[in-house]
Amino acid sequence: MNGQRTMDTTLWRRSLLVLSWLILAGIAVETSVGLRLSAFGVEPNFLLGLVYYFARYEGAVPGAILGFLVGLLEDLSVPQDLGLHALAKCLIGFFTGKLWAGQRLFKDTLRAQAVTLFVAGVLHDIIVLFVTADGHPMRFFTLFLRIGLPTALYTGALCPLLVVAWSWLREIGPEIHARFFRTR
Amino acid sequence: MERGADIRSRGSFLSRRGELAVLLSLTGLALVLMLLTNSTQAAIARHLEDFILAPFRTVDHSLRQVRVVLTSNRTLEAELTAARLGLARAEEMRLENERLRAMLGFEGREGFSLIGCEVMAEGAGRLGGAVVLLNRGYNQNIREGMALIGREGLVGKVVEVRPNNSHALLLTHPDCAVAARIERSRVAGIVEWQPGSFTSLKLRNISYLADVRMGDRVISSGLGGVFPEGIPVGTVSGIDKDVAGLVLDITLKPATNFRALEEIFALKSDKAGGVEGAASFGAPFSPQPTGSLQDGLSGQALKDKSRSEIPASRPAPPVERSAAHPPETPPTSPPPPAGESGGIVPPDARHTPPSEPPGPEPQERDTSAVRPTWNEADRSSEHDTIWAEPDSVSPRQPDTPSTP
């Protein structure tokens, strides 16, 4: 029992550390690289990619929690829509973890990742733009065609870059984790 | 498959019902946040932002500060290097100058040390405007006649010393004048206040043939020993001929901003009797109240009054001077004796230097009747070498101490 509790505590602390680390990294990438990669007014959604890959590797519940926290931070810049991005990213994180974790539906190829990331982006933007459009179908479709679809395409196209970034983050994270617990 | 099995085994302690509960909780929380009023949302967002992003902002601000400090440090280091280089060159030149002066048999120049003062009040005291009260006095080695300089240049001189504070005249005061010269062409003149202006000065006694250009720097000439040579006084901002067309009417923009005086320095001579003995520069101030400033006359009026009291006994200037200063016609009536001017005494007569030795020499002491005012003396300073005065009557130079 004691050993089980110690393992749970360690797992919880590790998860908390990894979550914090990923949120920081996601915000840093979004606010620095994201602006530089802007093309025709469309920016890749790095935070969505982060939630996607985290949920894929860690499962539905961690994905939902990270999605909620990252989305909430994103909402802070636009307080009128507080909770909107949190809801969208929470749902994306949860269902990505549910459908992808354990390779239940898709093969783990780069093309499959790009397609599923694109679909996740489309679903995310549908949720966000539906609320933003305030129930006006024309406004919704206009926003979706002008912003949502290009953003999802751009994010899906940057899938290789996200894979590299995710691999790097997963390499750096344990190192930080190891140093953190060693120094304590 | 191995990773999927690992995930499934890790998630086993959280059942499907538990996963659903987490999802519903987060979704419900997000929906609640969305359904709040705008003001509540803004308040929550502000609090969250302060709580979450404050550390990042602090770090960002610190990084910016570090960047600014590094840039500033780099600039200051470059300036310091340049200043050190300039100082070394100046020191070399000073030594060379001393050697050359020694070879020529000139007397060595005195050095000055600085006494920092703070301006406590402006326009204070019975001396009227353009006077400042300093927080240093006799106990801090401030003496009458000490020159005052600021960071940009010459400021004025000390005229009244008390135990722990002192009064100083600024250059914009009518009773303060400085022997100066154009730095480029070395033409000498007298800098004094510009009537009607508190932000500009006037350079007088410059011949219309002199080489003066707009923007020329004017520095103190050091004549008289009160103000050291080379202190910036101002820059030429206007050149015009006077009414007669013989001398230039030069306007200066002061180097010092007299409206923003805070910290200034008194120049203390390293030689005994240097600056401290020069208490009679320009219009020397005497602590004895004469009541003459209470009569309501301005400094210019006093000058005009005293100018009319120039006696006939004043020697006529030589012919060479006549180009710049035509000889004055002696007054037909004898000058009134001192003290008969209805209580109005010219500044020179009022401000008897305290260091003047007492002695029964009525002819010499009663100088108000025979001595030109400082204003007149200023005009003659450019031609010191050709100005002949009797032994008993010495025209007062602006920087020259009256104490022999």
Coordinates of C-alpha atoms in Angstrom, one line a residue:
Chain A
M1 CA 0.0 0.0 0.0
N2 CA 2.8 2.3 1.0
G3 CA 4.7 1.6 -2.2
Q4 CA 1.5 2.2 -4.3
R5 CA 0.9 5.5 -2.6
T6 CA 4.5 6.7 -3.2
M7 CA 4.2 5.7 -6.9
D8 CA 0.9 7.6 -7.1
T9 CA 2.5 10.7 -5.5
T10 CA 5.5 10.6 -7.8
L11 CA 3.2 10.1 -10.8
W12 CA 1.1 13.1 -9.8
R13 CA 4.1 15.3 -9.2
R14 CA 5.6 14.3 -12.5
S15 CA 2.3 15.0 -14.3
L16 CA 2.0 18.4 -12.7
L17 CA 5.6 19.2 -13.7
V18 CA 5.1 18.0 -17.2
L19 CA 1.8 19.9 -17.5
S20 CA 3.5 23.2 -16.3
W21 CA 6.4 22.7 -18.6
L22 CA 4.2 22.0 -21.6
I23 CA 2.0 25.0 -20.9
L24 CA 5.0 27.3 -20.7
A25 CA 6.6 25.8 -23.8
G26 CA 3.3 26.1 -25.7
I27 CA 2.8 29.7 -24.8
A28 CA 6.3 30.6 -25.6
V29 CA 6.1 29.0 -29.0
E30 CA 2.7 30.4 -29.8
T31 CA 3.8 34.0 -28.9
S32 CA 7.1 33.9 -30.5
V33 CA 7.3 31.4 -33.4
G34 CA 3.6 31.6 -34.2
L35 CA 3.7 35.3 -35.0
R36 CA 6.7 34.8 -37.3
L37 CA 5.1 32.0 -39.2
S38 CA 2.0 34.1 -40.0
A39 CA 1.1 33.9 -43.7
F40 CA -1.8 35.9 -45.2
G41 CA -3.1 36.6 -41.8
V42 CA -3.3 33.0 -40.8
E43 CA -1.2 31.6 -37.9
P44 CA -0.7 28.0 -37.1
N45 CA -2.4 26.8 -33.9
F46 CA 0.6 25.5 -32.0
L47 CA -1.4 25.2 -28.7
L48 CA -3.8 22.9 -30.4
G49 CA -0.9 20.8 -31.7
L50 CA 0.4 20.7 -28.2
V51 CA -2.9 19.5 -26.7
Y52 CA -3.2 17.0 -29.6
Y53 CA 0.1 15.3 -29.1
F54 CA -0.1 15.4 -25.3
A55 CA -3.5 13.7 -25.4
R56 CA -2.2 11.2 -27.9
Y57 CA 0.6 10.2 -25.7
E58 CA -0.8 10.7 -22.2
G59 CA -4.4 9.8 -22.6
A60 CA -7.9 11.4 -22.5
V61 CA -8.0 12.9 -19.0
P62 CA -4.5 14.5 -19.0
G63 CA -5.3 15.8 -22.5
A64 CA -8.6 17.3 -21.4
I65 CA -6.9 19.0 -18.4
L66 CA -4.1 20.4 -20.4
G67 CA -6.5 21.5 -23.1
F68 CA -8.7 23.3 -20.5
L69 CA -5.7 25.0 -18.9
V70 CA -4.1 26.1 -22.2
G71 CA -7.4 27.3 -23.5
L72 CA -8.1 29.2 -20.3
L73 CA -4.8 31.0 -20.7
E74 CA -5.6 31.7 -24.3
D75 CA -9.0 33.2 -23.2
L76 CA -7.3 35.6 -20.9
S77 CA -6.3 37.8 -23.9
V78 CA -10.0 38.1 -24.9
P79 CA -12.0 38.1 -21.6
Q80 CA -15.3 38.4 -23.5
D81 CA -14.9 34.8 -24.6
L82 CA -13.7 33.5 -21.3
G83 CA -14.0 29.7 -21.3
L84 CA -14.6 29.3 -25.0
H85 CA -11.1 28.1 -26.0
A86 CA -10.9 26.2 -22.7
L87 CA -14.1 24.3 -23.7
A88 CA -12.9 23.6 -27.3
K89 CA -9.4 22.5 -26.4
C90 CA -10.7 20.4 -23.5
L91 CA -13.0 18.5 -25.8
I92 CA -10.3 18.1 -28.4
G93 CA -7.9 16.8 -25.8
F94 CA -10.3 14.4 -24.4
F95 CA -11.5 12.9 -27.7
T96 CA -8.0 12.8 -29.1
G97 CA -6.9 10.8 -26.1
K98 CA -9.9 8.6 -26.3
L99 CA -9.6 7.8 -30.0
W100 CA -5.9 7.9 -30.6
A101 CA -4.2 6.7 -27.4
G102 CA -3.4 3.1 -27.8
Q103 CA -3.7 3.3 -31.6
R104 CA -7.2 2.1 -31.6
L105 CA -8.3 3.8 -34.8
F106 CA -5.3 4.9 -36.9
K107 CA -1.9 3.8 -37.9
D108 CA 0.9 5.9 -36.4
T109 CA 2.1 7.4 -39.7
L110 CA 3.0 11.0 -40.4
R111 CA 0.2 11.4 -42.9
A112 CA -2.3 10.0 -40.5
Q113 CA -1.1 12.4 -37.9
A114 CA -1.4 15.3 -40.3
V115 CA -4.9 14.3 -41.3
T116 CA -6.1 13.8 -37.7
L117 CA -4.5 17.1 -36.6
F118 CA -6.3 18.8 -39.4
V119 CA -9.6 17.3 -38.4
A120 CA -8.9 18.3 -34.8
G121 CA -8.3 21.8 -35.9
V122 CA -11.5 21.9 -37.9
L123 CA -13.5 20.7 -35.0
H124 CA -11.8 23.1 -32.7
D125 CA -12.5 26.1 -35.0
I126 CA -16.1 24.9 -35.5
I127 CA -16.7 25.1 -31.8
V128 CA -15.0 28.5 -31.4
L129 CA -16.4 30.1 -34.5
F130 CA -19.9 28.8 -33.8
V131 CA -20.0 30.7 -30.5
T132 CA -18.2 33.7 -31.9
A133 CA -20.7 34.0 -34.8
D134 CA -23.4 34.2 -32.2
G135 CA -25.8 31.9 -34.1
H136 CA -25.5 33.7 -37.5
P137 CA -25.0 31.0 -40.1
M138 CA -23.5 33.3 -42.7
R139 CA -21.1 34.9 -40.3
F140 CA -20.1 31.4 -39.1
F141 CA -19.4 30.2 -42.6
T142 CA -17.6 33.3 -43.5
L143 CA -15.4 33.1 -40.5
F144 CA -14.8 29.4 -41.0
L145 CA -13.8 29.8 -44.6
R146 CA -11.6 32.8 -43.9
I147 CA -10.0 31.8 -40.7
G148 CA -11.0 28.3 -39.4
L149 CA -10.2 26.2 -42.5
P150 CA -6.9 27.9 -43.4
T151 CA -5.7 27.7 -39.8
A152 CA -6.6 24.0 -39.6
L153 CA -4.8 23.4 -42.9
Y154 CA -1.8 25.3 -41.8
T155 CA -1.6 23.5 -38.5
G156 CA -2.0 20.1 -40.2
A157 CA 0.7 21.0 -42.7
L158 CA 3.1 21.9 -39.9
C159 CA 2.6 18.4 -38.5
P160 CA 6.2 17.3 -39.1
L161 CA 7.5 20.4 -37.3
L162 CA 5.2 19.6 -34.4
V163 CA 6.4 16.1 -34.3
V164 CA 10.0 17.2 -34.0
A165 CA 9.0 19.8 -31.4
W166 CA 7.0 17.2 -29.4
S167 CA 10.0 14.8 -29.5
W168 CA 12.3 17.5 -28.3
L169 CA 9.9 18.4 -25.5
R170 CA 9.6 14.8 -24.4
E171 CA 13.4 14.6 -24.3
I172 CA 13.8 17.8 -22.4
G173 CA 10.9 17.1 -20.0
P174 CA 12.3 14.0 -18.3
E175 CA 15.7 15.7 -17.9
I176 CA 14.1 18.6 -16.1
H177 CA 12.0 16.1 -14.1
A178 CA 15.1 14.1 -13.1
R179 CA 17.0 17.2 -12.1
F180 CA 14.1 18.5 -10.2
F181 CA 13.6 15.4 -8.1
R182 CA 17.4 14.8 -7.7
T183 CA 17.9 18.2 -6.2
R184 CA 15.1 17.8 -3.8
Chain B
M1 CA 1.1 -1.5 -29.0
E2 CA 3.3 -1.6 -26.0
R3 CA 2.8 2.2 -25.4
G4 CA -1.0 1.8 -25.8
A5 CA -1.0 -1.0 -23.3
D6 CA 1.0 1.2 -20.9
I7 CA -1.5 4.0 -21.3
R8 CA -4.4 1.7 -20.8
S9 CA -2.9 0.2 -17.7
R10 CA -2.1 3.7 -16.4
G11 CA -5.6 4.9 -16.9
S12 CA -7.0 1.8 -15.3
F13 CA -7.2 3.5 -11.9
L14 CA -9.5 6.1 -13.5
S15 CA -12.6 4.3 -14.7
R16 CA -14.6 5.3 -17.7
R17 CA -17.1 6.9 -15.3
G18 CA -14.3 8.8 -13.8
E19 CA -13.0 10.0 -17.2
L20 CA -16.5 11.1 -18.0
A21 CA -16.8 12.9 -14.7
V22 CA -13.6 14.8 -15.4
L23 CA -14.8 15.8 -18.9
L24 CA -18.1 16.9 -17.7
S25 CA -16.6 18.9 -14.9
L26 CA -14.2 20.7 -17.2
T27 CA -16.9 21.3 -19.8
G28 CA -19.3 22.5 -17.2
L29 CA -16.7 24.9 -15.8
A30 CA -15.9 26.2 -19.2
L31 CA -19.6 26.7 -20.0
V32 CA -20.2 28.5 -16.7
L33 CA -17.3 30.8 -17.5
M34 CA -18.8 31.5 -20.9
L35 CA -22.2 32.3 -19.5
L36 CA -20.9 34.9 -17.0
T37 CA -21.5 38.5 -17.7
N38 CA -18.8 40.5 -19.5
S39 CA -17.8 42.4 -16.4
T40 CA -17.5 39.3 -14.3
Q41 CA -15.5 37.6 -17.1
A42 CA -13.2 40.6 -17.3
A43 CA -12.7 40.6 -13.5
I44 CA -11.9 36.9 -13.5
A45 CA -9.6 37.2 -16.4
R46 CA -7.8 40.1 -14.8
H47 CA -7.3 38.2 -11.5
L48 CA -6.2 35.1 -13.4
E49 CA -3.8 37.2 -15.5
D50 CA -2.4 38.9 -12.4
F51 CA -1.9 35.5 -10.7
I52 CA -0.6 33.5 -13.6
L53 CA 1.2 36.0 -15.8
A54 CA 2.7 38.3 -13.1
P55 CA 5.8 36.2 -12.7
F56 CA 6.4 36.2 -16.5
R57 CA 5.9 39.9 -16.6
T58 CA 8.3 40.4 -13.8
V59 CA 10.9 38.2 -15.6
D60 CA 10.2 40.1 -18.8
H61 CA 10.6 43.4 -17.1
S62 CA 13.8 42.4 -15.5
L63 CA 15.2 41.1 -18.7
R64 CA 14.3 44.4 -20.4
Q65 CA 16.0 46.3 -17.5
V66 CA 19.1 44.2 -17.8
R67 CA 19.2 44.9 -21.5
V68 CA 18.8 48.6 -20.9
V69 CA 21.5 48.5 -18.2
L70 CA 23.8 46.6 -20.5
T71 CA 23.3 49.0 -23.3
S72 CA 23.8 52.0 -21.0
N73 CA 26.9 50.4 -19.5
R74 CA 28.4 49.9 -22.9
T75 CA 27.7 53.5 -23.8
L76 CA 29.1 54.7 -20.5
E77 CA 32.2 52.6 -20.8
A78 CA 32.9 54.1 -24.2
E79 CA 32.3 57.6 -22.9
L80 CA 34.5 56.8 -19.9
T81 CA 37.3 55.7 -22.2
A82 CA 37.0 58.8 -24.3
A83 CA 36.9 61.0 -21.2
R84 CA 40.0 59.3 -19.8
L85 CA 41.8 59.8 -23.1
G86 CA 40.7 63.4 -23.1
L87 CA 41.8 63.8 -19.5
A88 CA 45.2 62.4 -20.2
R89 CA 45.6 64.7 -23.2
A90 CA 44.5 67.6 -21.1
E91 CA 46.9 66.7 -18.4
E92 CA 49.7 66.5 -20.9
M93 CA 48.7 69.9 -22.3
R94 CA 48.5 71.3 -18.8
L95 CA 52.0 70.1 -18.0
E96 CA 53.2 71.4 -21.3
N97 CA 51.6 74.7 -20.6
E98 CA 53.1 75.0 -17.2
R99 CA 56.5 74.2 -18.7
L100 CA 56.1 76.8 -21.4
R101 CA 54.8 79.4 -18.9
A102 CA 57.8 78.7 -16.7
M103 CA 60.1 79.1 -19.6
L104 CA 58.4 82.4 -20.4
G105 CA 58.6 83.5 -16.8
F106 CA 54.8 83.7 -16.3
E107 CA 53.4 83.1 -12.9
G108 CA 51.8 79.7 -12.5
R109 CA 48.0 79.5 -12.6
E110 CA 46.2 78.8 -9.5
G111 CA 44.1 75.6 -9.2
F112 CA 40.5 75.4 -8.0
S113 CA 38.6 72.9 -6.0
L114 CA 34.8 72.4 -6.0
I115 CA 32.4 72.8 -3.2
G116 CA 29.1 71.3 -4.0
C117 CA 26.0 73.4 -3.1
E118 CA 22.3 72.9 -3.5
V119 CA 20.0 75.7 -4.5
M120 CA 17.5 76.1 -1.7
A121 CA 15.5 79.0 -3.1
E122 CA 15.4 81.3 -6.1
G123 CA 14.9 85.0 -6.2
A124 CA 15.3 85.1 -2.5
G125 CA 16.3 88.0 -0.3
R126 CA 16.4 91.7 -0.8
L127 CA 18.6 91.4 -3.9
G128 CA 15.6 90.8 -6.1
G129 CA 15.4 88.3 -8.9
A130 CA 18.2 86.2 -10.4
V131 CA 19.5 85.5 -6.9
V132 CA 19.7 82.1 -5.4
L133 CA 20.1 80.9 -1.8
L134 CA 22.6 78.1 -1.4
N135 CA 22.8 75.6 1.4
R136 CA 26.5 76.2 2.1
G137 CA 28.0 79.0 3.9
Y138 CA 31.0 80.3 5.8
N139 CA 31.3 77.1 7.8
Q140 CA 31.6 75.1 4.6
N141 CA 34.4 77.3 3.3
I142 CA 32.1 79.5 1.1
R143 CA 33.5 83.0 0.8
E144 CA 32.2 86.1 -0.9
G145 CA 33.2 86.5 -4.5
M146 CA 33.5 82.8 -5.2
A147 CA 32.6 81.8 -8.7
L148 CA 29.8 79.3 -9.2
I149 CA 29.6 76.8 -12.0
G150 CA 27.1 74.2 -13.0
R151 CA 27.4 71.1 -15.1
E152 CA 27.0 73.1 -18.3
G153 CA 28.9 76.2 -17.5
L154 CA 29.2 79.4 -15.5
V155 CA 26.3 80.2 -13.1
G156 CA 27.3 83.3 -11.1
K157 CA 29.1 84.3 -8.0
V158 CA 28.6 84.4 -4.2
V159 CA 27.8 87.8 -2.9
E160 CA 26.6 87.2 0.7
V161 CA 27.8 84.6 3.1
R162 CA 26.2 83.5 6.3
P163 CA 27.3 80.8 8.6
N164 CA 25.4 78.0 6.9
N165 CA 24.0 79.4 3.7
S166 CA 24.8 82.1 1.2
H167 CA 23.3 84.2 -1.5
A168 CA 24.6 84.2 -5.0
L169 CA 24.0 86.4 -8.0
L170 CA 23.3 84.6 -11.3
L171 CA 24.7 85.9 -14.6
T172 CA 21.2 87.1 -15.4
H173 CA 21.4 89.6 -12.6
P174 CA 22.1 93.2 -13.6
D175 CA 24.9 93.4 -11.1
C176 CA 26.8 90.4 -12.4
A177 CA 29.2 90.6 -15.3
V178 CA 31.9 88.4 -16.6
A179 CA 35.0 89.0 -18.6
A180 CA 34.7 86.6 -21.5
R181 CA 36.0 85.9 -24.9
I182 CA 35.0 84.1 -28.1
E183 CA 36.6 80.7 -27.9
R184 CA 37.3 80.5 -31.6
S185 CA 38.6 84.0 -32.4
R186 CA 39.8 84.9 -28.9
V187 CA 38.0 88.3 -29.0
A188 CA 37.4 89.5 -25.5
G189 CA 34.4 91.3 -24.2
I190 CA 32.1 91.6 -21.2
V191 CA 29.1 89.3 -20.7
E192 CA 26.2 90.8 -18.7
W193 CA 22.5 90.5 -18.5
Q194 CA 20.2 91.2 -21.4
P195 CA 17.8 93.9 -20.3
G196 CA 14.3 92.6 -20.4
S197 CA 15.3 89.0 -20.7
F198 CA 16.0 86.3 -18.1
T199 CA 17.1 83.7 -20.6
S200 CA 19.7 85.4 -22.6
L201 CA 22.9 87.4 -22.0
K202 CA 24.7 90.1 -23.9
L203 CA 28.3 90.2 -25.0
R204 CA 29.5 93.8 -25.0
N205 CA 32.5 95.7 -26.1
I206 CA 33.1 93.8 -29.3
S207 CA 34.2 95.8 -32.2
Y208 CA 32.2 95.6 -35.4
L209 CA 35.3 94.4 -37.1
A210 CA 35.7 91.5 -34.8
D211 CA 35.4 87.9 -36.0
V212 CA 32.2 86.7 -34.5
R213 CA 29.9 84.1 -35.9
M214 CA 26.6 82.6 -34.9
G215 CA 27.1 79.6 -32.7
D216 CA 30.5 80.7 -31.5
R217 CA 31.2 79.5 -28.0
V218 CA 31.9 82.1 -25.4
I219 CA 34.1 81.2 -22.4
S220 CA 35.3 83.1 -19.5
S221 CA 38.6 84.9 -20.2
G222 CA 40.0 84.6 -16.7
L223 CA 40.8 88.3 -16.5
G224 CA 40.7 89.4 -13.0
G225 CA 41.1 86.0 -11.4
V226 CA 37.6 85.5 -10.1
F227 CA 36.4 83.2 -12.8
P228 CA 38.9 80.7 -14.1
E229 CA 39.6 80.8 -17.8
G230 CA 37.8 78.5 -20.1
I231 CA 34.4 78.0 -18.4
P232 CA 31.6 78.0 -20.9
V233 CA 29.4 81.0 -20.6
G234 CA 27.1 80.6 -23.6
T235 CA 26.9 80.5 -27.4
V236 CA 26.3 83.4 -29.8
S237 CA 22.7 83.4 -30.8
G238 CA 22.3 86.8 -32.3
I239 CA 24.6 89.4 -33.9
D240 CA 23.6 92.9 -34.5
K241 CA 25.2 96.3 -34.7
D242 CA 24.4 98.8 -32.1
V243 CA 22.8 102.2 -32.9
A244 CA 26.1 103.8 -33.6
G245 CA 27.3 100.9 -35.7
L246 CA 30.7 100.8 -34.1
V247 CA 30.3 97.9 -31.8
L248 CA 28.4 94.7 -32.1
D249 CA 25.3 93.9 -30.1
I250 CA 25.8 90.2 -29.5
T251 CA 23.1 88.1 -27.8
L252 CA 24.2 84.9 -26.1
K253 CA 22.3 81.8 -25.2
P254 CA 23.6 80.9 -21.7
A255 CA 25.2 77.5 -21.3
T256 CA 23.4 77.1 -18.0
N257 CA 19.7 76.8 -17.7
F258 CA 19.0 79.3 -15.0
R259 CA 15.5 78.1 -14.6
A260 CA 16.5 74.6 -13.6
L261 CA 19.3 75.1 -11.1
E262 CA 19.7 72.4 -8.6
E263 CA 23.2 71.5 -7.8
I264 CA 26.0 73.9 -8.4
F265 CA 29.6 74.2 -7.4
A266 CA 31.6 77.0 -5.8
L267 CA 35.1 77.3 -7.0
K268 CA 37.5 77.5 -4.1
S269 CA 41.0 78.6 -5.0
D270 CA 43.7 76.3 -3.9
K271 CA 45.9 79.4 -3.5
A272 CA 45.4 81.5 -0.5
G273 CA 43.8 84.8 -1.4
G274 CA 42.9 83.7 -4.8
V275 CA 39.1 83.6 -5.3
E276 CA 38.4 84.4 -1.7
G277 CA 40.2 87.7 -1.9
A278 CA 38.3 88.6 -5.0
A279 CA 35.2 89.7 -3.3
S280 CA 34.8 92.9 -5.2
F281 CA 34.1 91.4 -8.6
G282 CA 31.6 93.4 -10.7
A283 CA 29.2 95.1 -8.3
P284 CA 30.5 93.9 -5.0
F285 CA 28.0 93.3 -2.3
S286 CA 28.3 94.7 1.1
P287 CA 26.4 93.2 4.0
Q288 CA 25.7 96.7 5.2
P289 CA 22.2 97.6 4.3
T290 CA 22.2 100.9 2.6
G291 CA 18.6 101.0 1.8
S292 CA 19.3 101.8 -1.8
L293 CA 17.6 98.8 -3.2
Q294 CA 14.4 99.7 -1.4
D295 CA 14.0 102.9 -3.4
G296 CA 12.4 101.0 -6.2
L297 CA 15.0 101.7 -8.8
S298 CA 16.0 98.8 -11.0
G299 CA 19.6 97.9 -11.7
Q300 CA 19.5 99.6 -15.1
A301 CA 18.2 102.8 -13.5
L302 CA 21.0 102.7 -11.0
K303 CA 23.5 102.3 -13.8
D304 CA 22.0 105.2 -15.7
K305 CA 22.1 107.2 -12.6
S306 CA 25.6 106.4 -11.8
R307 CA 26.6 106.9 -15.4
S308 CA 25.5 110.5 -15.1
E309 CA 27.7 110.9 -12.1
I310 CA 30.9 110.2 -14.0
P311 CA 33.0 113.2 -13.1
A312 CA 35.0 115.5 -15.4
S313 CA 38.1 114.4 -13.7
R314 CA 38.0 111.1 -15.6
P315 CA 40.9 111.0 -18.0
A316 CA 40.0 111.2 -21.6
P317 CA 40.6 108.0 -23.5
P318 CA 43.3 107.9 -26.1
V319 CA 42.6 108.6 -29.7
E320 CA 43.0 104.9 -30.5
R321 CA 39.9 104.1 -28.5
S322 CA 37.8 106.6 -30.2
A323 CA 36.7 104.2 -32.9
A324 CA 35.0 101.9 -30.4
H325 CA 34.4 104.4 -27.7
P326 CA 34.2 108.0 -28.7
P327 CA 35.5 110.4 -26.0
E328 CA 32.8 111.6 -23.8
T329 CA 32.2 115.2 -23.4
P330 CA 32.8 116.4 -19.9
P331 CA 29.8 117.6 -18.1
T332 CA 29.5 121.3 -17.9
S333 CA 28.4 121.3 -14.4
P334 CA 30.5 119.8 -11.7
P335 CA 29.4 116.4 -10.5
P336 CA 27.4 116.3 -7.4
P337 CA 29.2 115.0 -4.4
A338 CA 28.6 111.6 -3.2
G339 CA 25.6 111.1 -1.1
E340 CA 23.7 113.9 -2.7
S341 CA 21.9 111.9 -5.2
G342 CA 18.7 111.7 -3.2
G343 CA 19.7 108.6 -1.4
I344 CA 20.5 106.7 -4.5
V345 CA 24.0 105.4 -4.4
P346 CA 25.5 103.6 -7.4
P347 CA 26.3 100.0 -6.8
D348 CA 30.0 100.6 -6.6
A349 CA 29.7 103.1 -3.9
R350 CA 27.1 101.0 -2.0
H351 CA 29.1 97.8 -2.0
T352 CA 32.2 98.6 -0.2
P353 CA 34.3 95.5 0.0
P354 CA 34.7 94.4 3.6
S355 CA 38.3 93.4 3.0
E356 CA 39.2 97.0 2.2
P357 CA 41.7 98.2 4.8
P358 CA 40.5 101.0 6.9
G359 CA 42.6 104.1 6.6
P360 CA 42.2 107.8 6.5
E361 CA 42.4 108.3 2.8
P362 CA 39.3 110.4 2.0
Q363 CA 40.3 111.1 -1.5
E364 CA 40.7 107.5 -2.4
R365 CA 37.8 106.2 -0.4
D366 CA 35.4 108.7 -1.8
T367 CA 35.4 107.0 -5.1
S368 CA 31.8 107.4 -6.0
A369 CA 32.6 110.9 -7.3
V370 CA 35.6 110.1 -9.4
R371 CA 35.4 106.4 -10.2
P372 CA 33.5 105.2 -13.2
T373 CA 30.7 102.7 -12.5
W374 CA 31.4 99.1 -13.2
N375 CA 29.5 99.4 -16.3
E376 CA 31.8 102.0 -17.6
A377 CA 34.7 100.0 -16.5
D378 CA 33.4 97.0 -18.3
R379 CA 33.5 99.0 -21.5
S380 CA 37.1 99.8 -21.0
S381 CA 38.2 96.3 -20.2
E382 CA 38.9 95.4 -23.8
H383 CA 41.5 98.1 -23.9
D384 CA 43.2 97.7 -20.7
T385 CA 46.6 98.3 -22.1
I386 CA 45.8 101.7 -23.5
W387 CA 43.6 103.0 -20.7
A388 CA 45.6 105.4 -18.6
E389 CA 44.3 106.2 -15.1
P390 CA 45.8 108.2 -12.3
D391 CA 47.2 106.2 -9.5
S392 CA 44.5 107.3 -7.1
V393 CA 41.7 106.4 -9.5
S394 CA 41.6 103.0 -10.8
P395 CA 38.7 101.9 -13.1
R396 CA 37.1 98.8 -11.8
Q397 CA 37.4 95.8 -13.9
P398 CA 34.6 93.3 -13.9
D399 CA 36.7 90.5 -12.6
T400 CA 39.3 92.6 -10.8
P401 CA 39.3 92.5 -7.1
S402 CA 39.2 95.9 -5.6
T403 CA 41.4 94.8 -2.8
P404 CA 45.0 95.4 -3.9

